[in-house]
Amino acid sequence: MIPSPSAHAEEPHLERLGVRLNWLRAGVLGANDGIVSVAAVVVGVAAATADLGAIFTAGMAALVGGAVSMALGEYVSVSSQRDTERALIEKERRELAEMPDEELDELTSLYQDRGLTPETARKVAEELTAHDALAAHLEVELHIDQDDLVNPWHAAFSSAVSFTVGAILPMLAIMLAPPPVRIPVTFVAVLVALAGTGSVSAQLGGASKPRAIARLVVGGALALAATFLIGMLLGTTGIA
């Protein structure tokens, strides 16, 4: 019995699982950047002064500046990628119009490289060309979906939001903790959060969780320790 097309409608490959995981992984990494960079700033300032207003101002400046920088960088990067994809699509469209036979031979060869017999590959290439030649070439040759190009605005927004979400944690920790334990509480909160993001990123990427967690926690601890020492050396009032 042949299953109906809807029988596997909920399977992840039909929802472009790989693309979704890449976006989720980018969000986790953006949150991690927000955690580390803003925590480093507020810990450094807190080591130099007990003034909560100064700590808050520095933290907010780091949060806003970091979110804008992440969004702008992602926008530029993804815009360049989209421009490249569009150029490739136009090039493929032009080649199909100017040399359709050569393109059909190329598509046949690509399917042969995937393991099909020459006869089957030719038949598949002809049928797909008759249905939508451009889509067939973009998918097999360039791995591009012309109806689902990357969106720089979505990338910029996602990057800014993920950075901001990550940055909120050290801001809350440094602002809400009692002055005597302000810095230790922030250290602990940040390292726990980094362990969490490390675990999630390893899960998404199929990597070793202990290694990913250790990498992020050690790196974050070094960043906090460095800014703490700088704040101590440059500060005039010490730790509150």
PDB file of C-alpha atoms in Angstrom:
ATOM      1  CA  MET A   1       0.000   0.000   0.000  1.00  0.00           C
ATOM      2  CA  ILE A   2       1.408   3.372  -1.006  1.00  0.00           C
ATOM      3  CA  PRO A   3       1.087   5.984   1.769  1.00  0.00           C
ATOM      4  CA  SER A   4      -0.690   9.203   0.987  1.00  0.00           C
ATOM      5  CA  PRO A   5       1.419  12.368   0.640  1.00  0.00           C
ATOM      6  CA  SER A   6       0.033  13.567   3.954  1.00  0.00           C
ATOM      7  CA  ALA A   7       1.086  10.445   5.829  1.00  0.00           C
ATOM      8  CA  HIS A   8       4.408  11.982   6.830  1.00  0.00           C
ATOM      9  CA  ALA A   9       3.352  15.611   6.845  1.00  0.00           C
ATOM     10  CA  GLU A  10       4.763  16.138  10.312  1.00  0.00           C
ATOM     11  CA  GLU A  11       8.245  14.809   9.553  1.00  0.00           C
ATOM     12  CA  PRO A  12      10.963  17.410  10.198  1.00  0.00           C
ATOM     13  CA  HIS A  13      12.561  17.354   6.740  1.00  0.00           C
ATOM     14  CA  LEU A  14       9.358  18.784   5.312  1.00  0.00           C
ATOM     15  CA  GLU A  15       9.781  21.777   7.597  1.00  0.00           C
ATOM     16  CA  ARG A  16      13.348  22.526   6.500  1.00  0.00           C
ATOM     17  CA  LEU A  17      14.713  21.223   9.774  1.00  0.00           C
ATOM     18  CA  GLY A  18      18.309  22.003   8.879  1.00  0.00           C
ATOM     19  CA  VAL A  19      17.541  25.661   8.264  1.00  0.00           C
ATOM     20  CA  ARG A  20      15.561  25.915  11.483  1.00  0.00           C
ATOM     21  CA  LEU A  21      18.374  24.333  13.484  1.00  0.00           C
ATOM     22  CA  ASN A  22      20.889  26.744  11.982  1.00  0.00           C
ATOM     23  CA  TRP A  23      18.746  29.707  13.005  1.00  0.00           C
ATOM     24  CA  LEU A  24      18.288  28.264  16.487  1.00  0.00           C
ATOM     25  CA  ARG A  25      22.012  27.642  16.826  1.00  0.00           C
ATOM     26  CA  ALA A  26      22.713  31.232  15.729  1.00  0.00           C
ATOM     27  CA  GLY A  27      20.241  32.442  18.363  1.00  0.00           C
ATOM     28  CA  VAL A  28      21.985  30.452  21.085  1.00  0.00           C
ATOM     29  CA  LEU A  29      25.372  31.822  20.043  1.00  0.00           C
ATOM     30  CA  GLY A  30      23.980  35.356  19.969  1.00  0.00           C
ATOM     31  CA  ALA A  31      22.623  34.937  23.473  1.00  0.00           C
ATOM     32  CA  ASN A  32      26.000  33.630  24.569  1.00  0.00           C
ATOM     33  CA  ASP A  33      27.690  36.741  23.166  1.00  0.00           C
ATOM     34  CA  GLY A  34      25.246  38.934  25.053  1.00  0.00           C
ATOM     35  CA  ILE A  35      25.895  37.088  28.306  1.00  0.00           C
ATOM     36  CA  VAL A  36      29.677  37.276  28.115  1.00  0.00           C
ATOM     37  CA  SER A  37      30.169  40.764  26.710  1.00  0.00           C
ATOM     38  CA  VAL A  38      27.704  42.569  28.962  1.00  0.00           C
ATOM     39  CA  ALA A  39      28.753  40.561  32.021  1.00  0.00           C
ATOM     40  CA  ALA A  40      32.378  41.472  31.378  1.00  0.00           C
ATOM     41  CA  VAL A  41      31.480  45.169  31.235  1.00  0.00           C
ATOM     42  CA  VAL A  42      29.335  45.278  34.370  1.00  0.00           C
ATOM     43  CA  VAL A  43      31.780  43.169  36.394  1.00  0.00           C
ATOM     44  CA  GLY A  44      34.665  45.399  35.339  1.00  0.00           C
ATOM     45  CA  VAL A  45      32.772  48.559  36.292  1.00  0.00           C
ATOM     46  CA  ALA A  46      31.530  47.016  39.554  1.00  0.00           C
ATOM     47  CA  ALA A  47      35.121  46.200  40.460  1.00  0.00           C
ATOM     48  CA  ALA A  48      36.028  49.860  39.962  1.00  0.00           C
ATOM     49  CA  THR A  49      33.055  51.543  41.647  1.00  0.00           C
ATOM     50  CA  ALA A  50      30.133  50.737  43.917  1.00  0.00           C
ATOM     51  CA  ASP A  51      27.948  53.326  42.177  1.00  0.00           C
ATOM     52  CA  LEU A  52      24.946  51.348  40.934  1.00  0.00           C
ATOM     53  CA  GLY A  53      24.052  54.128  38.495  1.00  0.00           C
ATOM     54  CA  ALA A  54      27.438  53.878  36.821  1.00  0.00           C
ATOM     55  CA  ILE A  55      27.170  50.105  36.624  1.00  0.00           C
ATOM     56  CA  PHE A  56      23.690  50.303  35.124  1.00  0.00           C
ATOM     57  CA  THR A  57      24.728  52.951  32.583  1.00  0.00           C
ATOM     58  CA  ALA A  58      27.753  50.944  31.460  1.00  0.00           C
ATOM     59  CA  GLY A  59      25.689  47.766  31.232  1.00  0.00           C
ATOM     60  CA  MET A  60      22.932  49.379  29.191  1.00  0.00           C
ATOM     61  CA  ALA A  61      25.480  50.984  26.872  1.00  0.00           C
ATOM     62  CA  ALA A  62      27.076  47.570  26.338  1.00  0.00           C
ATOM     63  CA  LEU A  63      23.677  45.947  25.780  1.00  0.00           C
ATOM     64  CA  VAL A  64      22.422  48.491  23.256  1.00  0.00           C
ATOM     65  CA  GLY A  65      25.764  48.857  21.490  1.00  0.00           C
ATOM     66  CA  GLY A  66      26.237  45.110  21.302  1.00  0.00           C
ATOM     67  CA  ALA A  67      22.717  44.438  20.022  1.00  0.00           C
ATOM     68  CA  VAL A  68      23.039  47.107  17.330  1.00  0.00           C
ATOM     69  CA  SER A  69      26.475  45.856  16.331  1.00  0.00           C
ATOM     70  CA  MET A  70      25.271  42.248  16.121  1.00  0.00           C
ATOM     71  CA  ALA A  71      22.218  43.246  14.083  1.00  0.00           C
ATOM     72  CA  LEU A  72      24.229  45.402  11.697  1.00  0.00           C
ATOM     73  CA  GLY A  73      26.882  42.751  11.209  1.00  0.00           C
ATOM     74  CA  GLU A  74      24.285  40.064  10.546  1.00  0.00           C
ATOM     75  CA  TYR A  75      22.388  42.318   8.155  1.00  0.00           C
ATOM     76  CA  VAL A  76      25.506  43.077   6.098  1.00  0.00           C
ATOM     77  CA  SER A  77      26.590  39.426   6.072  1.00  0.00           C
ATOM     78  CA  VAL A  78      23.200  38.012   5.089  1.00  0.00           C
ATOM     79  CA  SER A  79      22.623  40.777   2.526  1.00  0.00           C
ATOM     80  CA  SER A  80      25.868  39.783   0.832  1.00  0.00           C
ATOM     81  CA  GLN A  81      24.776  36.146   0.860  1.00  0.00           C
ATOM     82  CA  ARG A  82      21.390  37.022  -0.642  1.00  0.00           C
ATOM     83  CA  ASP A  83      23.013  39.164  -3.358  1.00  0.00           C
ATOM     84  CA  THR A  84      25.235  36.215  -4.247  1.00  0.00           C
ATOM     85  CA  GLU A  85      22.253  33.863  -4.382  1.00  0.00           C
ATOM     86  CA  ARG A  86      20.338  36.248  -6.629  1.00  0.00           C
ATOM     87  CA  ALA A  87      23.320  36.583  -8.966  1.00  0.00           C
ATOM     88  CA  LEU A  88      23.611  32.800  -9.189  1.00  0.00           C
ATOM     89  CA  ILE A  89      19.894  32.486  -9.948  1.00  0.00           C
ATOM     90  CA  GLU A  90      20.129  35.034 -12.761  1.00  0.00           C
ATOM     91  CA  LYS A  91      23.207  33.305 -14.164  1.00  0.00           C
ATOM     92  CA  GLU A  92      21.428  29.945 -14.146  1.00  0.00           C
ATOM     93  CA  ARG A  93      18.326  31.444 -15.762  1.00  0.00           C
ATOM     94  CA  ARG A  94      20.457  32.955 -18.520  1.00  0.00           C
ATOM     95  CA  GLU A  95      22.298  29.696 -19.160  1.00  0.00           C
ATOM     96  CA  LEU A  96      19.014  27.798 -19.413  1.00  0.00           C
ATOM     97  CA  ALA A  97      17.765  30.275 -22.006  1.00  0.00           C
ATOM     98  CA  GLU A  98      20.984  30.311 -24.048  1.00  0.00           C
ATOM     99  CA  MET A  99      22.109  26.659 -23.851  1.00  0.00           C
ATOM    100  CA  PRO A 100      19.235  24.404 -22.783  1.00  0.00           C
ATOM    101  CA  ASP A 101      20.777  21.204 -24.196  1.00  0.00           C
ATOM    102  CA  GLU A 102      24.046  21.689 -22.345  1.00  0.00           C
ATOM    103  CA  GLU A 103      22.154  22.406 -19.143  1.00  0.00           C
ATOM    104  CA  LEU A 104      20.093  19.254 -19.571  1.00  0.00           C
ATOM    105  CA  ASP A 105      23.293  17.255 -20.006  1.00  0.00           C
ATOM    106  CA  GLU A 106      24.700  18.886 -16.892  1.00  0.00           C
ATOM    107  CA  LEU A 107      21.621  18.031 -14.850  1.00  0.00           C
ATOM    108  CA  THR A 108      21.788  14.449 -16.093  1.00  0.00           C
ATOM    109  CA  SER A 109      25.429  14.236 -15.042  1.00  0.00           C
ATOM    110  CA  LEU A 110      24.636  15.590 -11.590  1.00  0.00           C
ATOM    111  CA  TYR A 111      22.019  12.886 -11.035  1.00  0.00           C
ATOM    112  CA  GLN A 112      24.460  10.249 -12.266  1.00  0.00           C
ATOM    113  CA  ASP A 113      26.932  11.516  -9.671  1.00  0.00           C
ATOM    114  CA  ARG A 114      24.241  10.848  -7.079  1.00  0.00           C
ATOM    115  CA  GLY A 115      24.105   7.187  -8.056  1.00  0.00           C
ATOM    116  CA  LEU A 116      21.429   6.977 -10.727  1.00  0.00           C
ATOM    117  CA  THR A 117      22.020   4.994 -13.900  1.00  0.00           C
ATOM    118  CA  PRO A 118      22.551   7.086 -17.060  1.00  0.00           C
ATOM    119  CA  GLU A 119      19.092   6.144 -18.348  1.00  0.00           C
ATOM    120  CA  THR A 120      17.319   6.952 -15.098  1.00  0.00           C
ATOM    121  CA  ALA A 121      19.315  10.125 -14.619  1.00  0.00           C
ATOM    122  CA  ARG A 122      18.360  11.300 -18.090  1.00  0.00           C
ATOM    123  CA  LYS A 123      14.693  10.558 -17.544  1.00  0.00           C
ATOM    124  CA  VAL A 124      14.661  12.348 -14.176  1.00  0.00           C
ATOM    125  CA  ALA A 125      16.476  15.344 -15.661  1.00  0.00           C
ATOM    126  CA  GLU A 126      14.031  15.567 -18.555  1.00  0.00           C
ATOM    127  CA  GLU A 127      10.961  15.322 -16.338  1.00  0.00           C
ATOM    128  CA  LEU A 128      12.234  17.906 -13.867  1.00  0.00           C
ATOM    129  CA  THR A 129      13.281  20.222 -16.695  1.00  0.00           C
ATOM    130  CA  ALA A 130       9.799  19.978 -18.168  1.00  0.00           C
ATOM    131  CA  HIS A 131       8.274  20.770 -14.789  1.00  0.00           C
ATOM    132  CA  ASP A 132      10.602  23.600 -13.675  1.00  0.00           C
ATOM    133  CA  ALA A 133      14.070  23.670 -15.187  1.00  0.00           C
ATOM    134  CA  LEU A 134      15.343  26.568 -13.091  1.00  0.00           C
ATOM    135  CA  ALA A 135      14.191  25.086  -9.794  1.00  0.00           C
ATOM    136  CA  ALA A 136      15.738  21.723 -10.693  1.00  0.00           C
ATOM    137  CA  HIS A 137      19.134  23.227 -11.444  1.00  0.00           C
ATOM    138  CA  LEU A 138      19.101  25.506  -8.420  1.00  0.00           C
ATOM    139  CA  GLU A 139      18.289  22.641  -6.097  1.00  0.00           C
ATOM    140  CA  VAL A 140      20.703  20.032  -7.446  1.00  0.00           C
ATOM    141  CA  GLU A 141      23.517  22.227  -8.697  1.00  0.00           C
ATOM    142  CA  LEU A 142      23.522  25.165  -6.281  1.00  0.00           C
ATOM    143  CA  HIS A 143      21.355  23.979  -3.338  1.00  0.00           C
ATOM    144  CA  ILE A 144      19.268  27.158  -3.545  1.00  0.00           C
ATOM    145  CA  ASP A 145      15.505  27.545  -3.209  1.00  0.00           C
ATOM    146  CA  GLN A 146      14.508  30.661  -5.155  1.00  0.00           C
ATOM    147  CA  ASP A 147      11.343  30.980  -3.066  1.00  0.00           C
ATOM    148  CA  ASP A 148      13.173  30.845   0.241  1.00  0.00           C
ATOM    149  CA  LEU A 149      16.190  33.136   0.027  1.00  0.00           C
ATOM    150  CA  VAL A 150      17.810  34.336   3.228  1.00  0.00           C
ATOM    151  CA  ASN A 151      16.271  37.505   4.677  1.00  0.00           C
ATOM    152  CA  PRO A 152      18.763  40.039   6.112  1.00  0.00           C
ATOM    153  CA  TRP A 153      16.075  41.803   8.139  1.00  0.00           C
ATOM    154  CA  HIS A 154      15.027  38.578   9.831  1.00  0.00           C
ATOM    155  CA  ALA A 155      18.663  37.758  10.548  1.00  0.00           C
ATOM    156  CA  ALA A 156      19.360  41.208  11.975  1.00  0.00           C
ATOM    157  CA  PHE A 157      16.275  41.137  14.195  1.00  0.00           C
ATOM    158  CA  SER A 158      16.968  37.614  15.452  1.00  0.00           C
ATOM    159  CA  SER A 159      20.575  38.487  16.226  1.00  0.00           C
ATOM    160  CA  ALA A 160      19.645  41.639  18.135  1.00  0.00           C
ATOM    161  CA  VAL A 161      16.928  39.861  20.120  1.00  0.00           C
ATOM    162  CA  SER A 162      19.097  36.885  21.044  1.00  0.00           C
ATOM    163  CA  PHE A 163      21.944  39.176  22.144  1.00  0.00           C
ATOM    164  CA  THR A 164      19.544  41.254  24.252  1.00  0.00           C
ATOM    165  CA  VAL A 165      18.012  38.171  25.894  1.00  0.00           C
ATOM    166  CA  GLY A 166      21.467  36.955  26.849  1.00  0.00           C
ATOM    167  CA  ALA A 167      22.531  40.383  28.110  1.00  0.00           C
ATOM    168  CA  ILE A 168      19.528  40.715  30.422  1.00  0.00           C
ATOM    169  CA  LEU A 169      20.829  37.973  32.733  1.00  0.00           C
ATOM    170  CA  PRO A 170      24.063  39.664  33.883  1.00  0.00           C
ATOM    171  CA  MET A 171      22.227  42.989  34.088  1.00  0.00           C
ATOM    172  CA  LEU A 172      19.640  41.529  36.466  1.00  0.00           C
ATOM    173  CA  ALA A 173      22.269  39.686  38.492  1.00  0.00           C
ATOM    174  CA  ILE A 174      24.473  42.740  39.007  1.00  0.00           C
ATOM    175  CA  MET A 175      21.549  45.085  39.725  1.00  0.00           C
ATOM    176  CA  LEU A 176      19.495  42.885  42.067  1.00  0.00           C
ATOM    177  CA  ALA A 177      22.209  41.198  44.129  1.00  0.00           C
ATOM    178  CA  PRO A 178      23.171  42.804  47.478  1.00  0.00           C
ATOM    179  CA  PRO A 179      26.315  44.964  47.175  1.00  0.00           C
ATOM    180  CA  PRO A 180      28.628  42.644  49.180  1.00  0.00           C
ATOM    181  CA  VAL A 181      27.947  39.688  46.875  1.00  0.00           C
ATOM    182  CA  ARG A 182      27.136  41.568  43.691  1.00  0.00           C
ATOM    183  CA  ILE A 183      30.146  40.370  41.728  1.00  0.00           C
ATOM    184  CA  PRO A 184      30.206  36.732  42.976  1.00  0.00           C
ATOM    185  CA  VAL A 185      26.485  36.339  42.218  1.00  0.00           C
ATOM    186  CA  THR A 186      27.012  37.681  38.708  1.00  0.00           C
ATOM    187  CA  PHE A 187      29.960  35.327  38.197  1.00  0.00           C
ATOM    188  CA  VAL A 188      27.885  32.317  39.214  1.00  0.00           C
ATOM    189  CA  ALA A 189      24.809  33.340  37.212  1.00  0.00           C
ATOM    190  CA  VAL A 190      26.869  33.918  34.088  1.00  0.00           C
ATOM    191  CA  LEU A 191      28.788  30.653  34.332  1.00  0.00           C
ATOM    192  CA  VAL A 192      25.576  28.683  34.898  1.00  0.00           C
ATOM    193  CA  ALA A 193      23.987  30.387  31.887  1.00  0.00           C
ATOM    194  CA  LEU A 194      27.042  29.639  29.755  1.00  0.00           C
ATOM    195  CA  ALA A 195      26.854  26.004  30.773  1.00  0.00           C
ATOM    196  CA  GLY A 196      23.241  26.002  29.616  1.00  0.00           C
ATOM    197  CA  THR A 197      23.982  27.603  26.244  1.00  0.00           C
ATOM    198  CA  GLY A 198      26.917  25.250  25.785  1.00  0.00           C
ATOM    199  CA  SER A 199      24.687  22.259  26.392  1.00  0.00           C
ATOM    200  CA  VAL A 200      22.031  23.513  23.975  1.00  0.00           C
ATOM    201  CA  SER A 201      24.522  24.354  21.214  1.00  0.00           C
ATOM    202  CA  ALA A 202      26.157  20.931  21.576  1.00  0.00           C
ATOM    203  CA  GLN A 203      22.751  19.251  21.380  1.00  0.00           C
ATOM    204  CA  LEU A 204      21.872  21.149  18.210  1.00  0.00           C
ATOM    205  CA  GLY A 205      25.216  20.463  16.599  1.00  0.00           C
ATOM    206  CA  GLY A 206      25.558  16.850  17.715  1.00  0.00           C
ATOM    207  CA  ALA A 207      28.814  17.633  19.515  1.00  0.00           C
ATOM    208  CA  SER A 208      30.201  16.621  22.900  1.00  0.00           C
ATOM    209  CA  LYS A 209      28.300  18.418  25.663  1.00  0.00           C
ATOM    210  CA  PRO A 210      31.090  18.344  28.290  1.00  0.00           C
ATOM    211  CA  ARG A 211      33.582  19.795  25.812  1.00  0.00           C
ATOM    212  CA  ALA A 212      31.208  22.530  24.626  1.00  0.00           C
ATOM    213  CA  ILE A 213      30.243  23.447  28.183  1.00  0.00           C
ATOM    214  CA  ALA A 214      33.862  23.512  29.363  1.00  0.00           C
ATOM    215  CA  ARG A 215      34.883  25.686  26.435  1.00  0.00           C
ATOM    216  CA  LEU A 216      32.218  28.294  27.119  1.00  0.00           C
ATOM    217  CA  VAL A 217      32.533  28.264  30.910  1.00  0.00           C
ATOM    218  CA  VAL A 218      36.324  28.551  30.890  1.00  0.00           C
ATOM    219  CA  GLY A 219      36.253  31.271  28.244  1.00  0.00           C
ATOM    220  CA  GLY A 220      33.571  33.207  30.099  1.00  0.00           C
ATOM    221  CA  ALA A 221      35.394  32.877  33.404  1.00  0.00           C
ATOM    222  CA  LEU A 222      38.599  34.203  31.840  1.00  0.00           C
ATOM    223  CA  ALA A 223      36.751  37.164  30.321  1.00  0.00           C
ATOM    224  CA  LEU A 224      35.112  38.043  33.650  1.00  0.00           C
ATOM    225  CA  ALA A 225      38.360  37.627  35.563  1.00  0.00           C
ATOM    226  CA  ALA A 226      40.215  39.871  33.117  1.00  0.00           C
ATOM    227  CA  THR A 227      37.691  42.713  33.286  1.00  0.00           C
ATOM    228  CA  PHE A 228      37.418  42.333  37.062  1.00  0.00           C
ATOM    229  CA  LEU A 229      41.192  42.751  37.433  1.00  0.00           C
ATOM    230  CA  ILE A 230      41.204  45.734  35.080  1.00  0.00           C
ATOM    231  CA  GLY A 231      38.394  47.332  37.077  1.00  0.00           C
ATOM    232  CA  MET A 232      40.277  46.718  40.307  1.00  0.00           C
ATOM    233  CA  LEU A 233      43.466  48.236  38.934  1.00  0.00           C
ATOM    234  CA  LEU A 234      41.791  51.307  37.441  1.00  0.00           C
ATOM    235  CA  GLY A 235      39.137  51.851  40.083  1.00  0.00           C
ATOM    236  CA  THR A 236      39.354  54.274  42.947  1.00  0.00           C
ATOM    237  CA  THR A 237      36.821  52.874  45.399  1.00  0.00           C
ATOM    238  CA  GLY A 238      37.314  49.103  45.078  1.00  0.00           C
ATOM    239  CA  ILE A 239      34.511  46.611  45.572  1.00  0.00           C
ATOM    240  CA  ALA A 240      31.372  47.677  47.364  1.00  0.00           C
TER     241      ALA A 240
END
